[in-house]
mmCIF file of C-alpha atoms and ligand atoms in Angstrom:
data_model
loop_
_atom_site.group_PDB
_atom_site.id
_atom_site.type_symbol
_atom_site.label_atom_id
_atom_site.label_comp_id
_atom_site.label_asym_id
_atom_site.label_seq_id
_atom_site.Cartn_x
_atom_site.Cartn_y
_atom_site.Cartn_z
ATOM 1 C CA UNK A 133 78.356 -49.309 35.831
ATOM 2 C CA UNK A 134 77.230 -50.932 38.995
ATOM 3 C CA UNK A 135 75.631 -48.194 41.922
ATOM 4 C CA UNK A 136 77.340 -50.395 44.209
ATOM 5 C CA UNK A 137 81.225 -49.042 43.023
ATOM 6 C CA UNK A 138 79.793 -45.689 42.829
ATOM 7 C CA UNK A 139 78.567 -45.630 46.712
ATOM 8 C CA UNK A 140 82.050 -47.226 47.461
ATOM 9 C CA UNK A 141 84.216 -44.790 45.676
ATOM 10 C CA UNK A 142 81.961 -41.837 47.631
ATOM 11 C CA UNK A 143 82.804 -43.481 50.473
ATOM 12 C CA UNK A 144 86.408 -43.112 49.620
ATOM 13 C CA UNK A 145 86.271 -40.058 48.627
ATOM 14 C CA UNK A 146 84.382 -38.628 51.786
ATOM 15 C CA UNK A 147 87.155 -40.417 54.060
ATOM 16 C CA UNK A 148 90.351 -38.489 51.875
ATOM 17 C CA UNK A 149 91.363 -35.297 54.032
ATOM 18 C CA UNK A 150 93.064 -33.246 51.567
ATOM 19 C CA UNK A 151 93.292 -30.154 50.588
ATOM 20 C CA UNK A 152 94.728 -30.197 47.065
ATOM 21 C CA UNK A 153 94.881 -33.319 44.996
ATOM 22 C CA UNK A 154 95.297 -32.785 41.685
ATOM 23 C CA UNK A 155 92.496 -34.529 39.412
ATOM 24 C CA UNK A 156 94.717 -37.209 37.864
ATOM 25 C CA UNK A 157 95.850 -38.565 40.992
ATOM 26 C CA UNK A 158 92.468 -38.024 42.574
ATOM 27 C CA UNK A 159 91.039 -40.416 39.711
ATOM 28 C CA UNK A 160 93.544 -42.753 40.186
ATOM 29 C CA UNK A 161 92.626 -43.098 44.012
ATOM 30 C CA UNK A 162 89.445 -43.630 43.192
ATOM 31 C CA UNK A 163 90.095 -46.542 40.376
ATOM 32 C CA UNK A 164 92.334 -48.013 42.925
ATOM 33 C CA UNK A 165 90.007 -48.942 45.203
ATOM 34 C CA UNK A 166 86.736 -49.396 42.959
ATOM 35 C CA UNK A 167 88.743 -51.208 40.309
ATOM 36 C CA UNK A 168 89.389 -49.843 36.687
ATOM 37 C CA UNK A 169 86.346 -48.637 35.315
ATOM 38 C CA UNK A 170 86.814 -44.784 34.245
ATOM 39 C CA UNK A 171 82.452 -44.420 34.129
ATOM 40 C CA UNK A 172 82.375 -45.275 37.568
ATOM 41 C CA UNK A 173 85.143 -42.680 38.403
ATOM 42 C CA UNK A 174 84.191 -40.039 36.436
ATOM 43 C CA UNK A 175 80.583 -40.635 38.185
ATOM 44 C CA UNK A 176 81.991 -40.686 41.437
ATOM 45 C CA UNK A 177 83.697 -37.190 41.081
ATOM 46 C CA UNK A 178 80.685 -35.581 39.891
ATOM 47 C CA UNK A 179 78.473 -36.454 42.858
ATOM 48 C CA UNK A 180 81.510 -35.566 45.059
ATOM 49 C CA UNK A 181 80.936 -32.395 43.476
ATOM 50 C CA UNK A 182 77.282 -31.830 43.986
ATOM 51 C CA UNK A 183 77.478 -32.971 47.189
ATOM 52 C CA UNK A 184 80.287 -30.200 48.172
ATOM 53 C CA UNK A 185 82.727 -32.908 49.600
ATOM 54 C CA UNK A 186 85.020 -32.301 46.482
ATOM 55 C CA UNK A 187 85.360 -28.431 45.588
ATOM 56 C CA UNK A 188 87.386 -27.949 41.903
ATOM 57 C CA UNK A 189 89.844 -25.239 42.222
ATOM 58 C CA UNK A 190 90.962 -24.357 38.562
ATOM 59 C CA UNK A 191 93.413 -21.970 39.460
ATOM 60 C CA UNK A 192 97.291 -22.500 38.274
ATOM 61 C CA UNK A 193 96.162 -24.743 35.409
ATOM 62 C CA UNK A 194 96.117 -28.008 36.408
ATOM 63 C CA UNK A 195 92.700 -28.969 38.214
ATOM 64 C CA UNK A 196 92.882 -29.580 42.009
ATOM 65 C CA UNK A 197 90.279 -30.245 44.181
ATOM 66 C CA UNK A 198 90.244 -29.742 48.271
ATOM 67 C CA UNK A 199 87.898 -32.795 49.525
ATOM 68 C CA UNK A 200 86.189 -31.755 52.401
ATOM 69 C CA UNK A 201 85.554 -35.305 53.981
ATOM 70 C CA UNK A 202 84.531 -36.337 57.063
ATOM 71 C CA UNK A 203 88.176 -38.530 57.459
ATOM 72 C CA UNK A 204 88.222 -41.833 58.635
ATOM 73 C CA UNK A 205 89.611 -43.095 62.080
ATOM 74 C CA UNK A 206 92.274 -45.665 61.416
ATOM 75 C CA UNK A 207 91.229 -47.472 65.085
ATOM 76 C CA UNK A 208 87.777 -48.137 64.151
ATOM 77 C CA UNK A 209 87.344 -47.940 60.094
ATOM 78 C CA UNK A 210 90.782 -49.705 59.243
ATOM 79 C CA UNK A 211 91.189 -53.409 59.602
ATOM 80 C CA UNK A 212 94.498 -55.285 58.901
ATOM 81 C CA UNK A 213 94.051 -59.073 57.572
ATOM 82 C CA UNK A 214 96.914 -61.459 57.473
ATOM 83 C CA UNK A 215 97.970 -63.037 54.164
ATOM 84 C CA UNK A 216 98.919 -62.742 50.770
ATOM 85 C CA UNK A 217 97.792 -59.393 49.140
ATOM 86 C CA UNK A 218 99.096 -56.834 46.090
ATOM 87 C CA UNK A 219 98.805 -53.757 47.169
ATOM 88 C CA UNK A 220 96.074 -51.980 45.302
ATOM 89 C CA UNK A 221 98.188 -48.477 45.194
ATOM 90 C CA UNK A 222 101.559 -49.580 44.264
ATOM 91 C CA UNK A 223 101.506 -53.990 43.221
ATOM 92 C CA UNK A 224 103.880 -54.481 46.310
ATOM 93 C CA UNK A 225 103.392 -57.911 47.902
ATOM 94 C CA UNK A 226 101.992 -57.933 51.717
ATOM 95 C CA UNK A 227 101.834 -59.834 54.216
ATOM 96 C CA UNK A 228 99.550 -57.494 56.435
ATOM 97 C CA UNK A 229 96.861 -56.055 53.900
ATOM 98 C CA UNK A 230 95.233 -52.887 54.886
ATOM 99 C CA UNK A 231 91.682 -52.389 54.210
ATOM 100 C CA UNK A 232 89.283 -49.437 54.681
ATOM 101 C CA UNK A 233 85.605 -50.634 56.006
ATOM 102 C CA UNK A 234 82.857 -48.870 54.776
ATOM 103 C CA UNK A 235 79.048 -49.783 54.901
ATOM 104 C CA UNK A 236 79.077 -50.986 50.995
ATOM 105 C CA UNK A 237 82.251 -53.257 51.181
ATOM 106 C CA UNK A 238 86.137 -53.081 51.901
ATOM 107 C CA UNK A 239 88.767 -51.005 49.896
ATOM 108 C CA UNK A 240 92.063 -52.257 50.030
ATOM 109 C CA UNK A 241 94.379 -54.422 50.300
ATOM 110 C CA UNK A 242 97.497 -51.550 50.884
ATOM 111 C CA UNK A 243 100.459 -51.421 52.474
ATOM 112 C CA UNK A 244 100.607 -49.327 55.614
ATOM 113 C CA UNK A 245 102.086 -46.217 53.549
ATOM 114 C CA UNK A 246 100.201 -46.543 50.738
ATOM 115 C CA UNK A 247 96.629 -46.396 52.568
ATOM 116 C CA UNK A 248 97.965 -43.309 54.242
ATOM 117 C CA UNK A 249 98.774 -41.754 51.148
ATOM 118 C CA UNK A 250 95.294 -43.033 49.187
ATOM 119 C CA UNK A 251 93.598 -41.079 52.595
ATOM 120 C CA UNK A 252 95.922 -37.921 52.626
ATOM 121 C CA UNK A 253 97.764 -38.068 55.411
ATOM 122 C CA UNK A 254 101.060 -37.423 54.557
HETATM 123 ZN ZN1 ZN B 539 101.586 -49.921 48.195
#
């Protein structure tokens, strides 16, 4: 498991403004943009967790969490390149890739709905 996914997926995870994500799609966020490697996921979550940016609600059976992040501001964090991507979320072909910018490296590419969706906003 490489530190350097880890501190990505945080970085993720502290952009998401949510307030109830269910743990399966939470992980899948997460492997999304760090790549398929459940360790690094399952890491991820629990320092979300001890760092109180991800708080577990266990109530109705199914695990949620609320992520209190700090958000990201699609002006100055997002950055569109031109070409020929997959999106990461959903395989669809681009032309515009979407990427979040974060001090350890890019997530993305996604389509314009999908990287809304991966941050919670609709
Ligand atoms: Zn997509």
């Amino acid at each position: 498991m490489t530190d350097e996914k880890v501190r990505l997926g945080l970085a993720l995870v502290r952009s998401i403004d949510d307030d109830g994500v269910a743990l399966p799609e939470l992980m899948d966020r997460i492997e999304e943009a760090v790549g398929d490697a459940p360790a690094v996921t399952r890491e991820v979550i629990d320092r979300a967790e001890s760092e109180g940016v991800l708080s577990r609600d266990d109530g109705e059976g199914e695990a949620r969490f609320s992520v209190d992040g700090t958000g990201v501001s699609f002006e100055d964090e997002v950055v569109t390149k031109e070409g020929d991507f997959d999106c990461a979320r959903c395989g669809r072909s681009l032309s515009t890739g979407y990427f979040v910018r974060f001090d350890d490296g890019d997530v993305g590419p996604y389509g314009s709905t999908c990287i809304r969706k991966t941050l919670g906003r609709e």
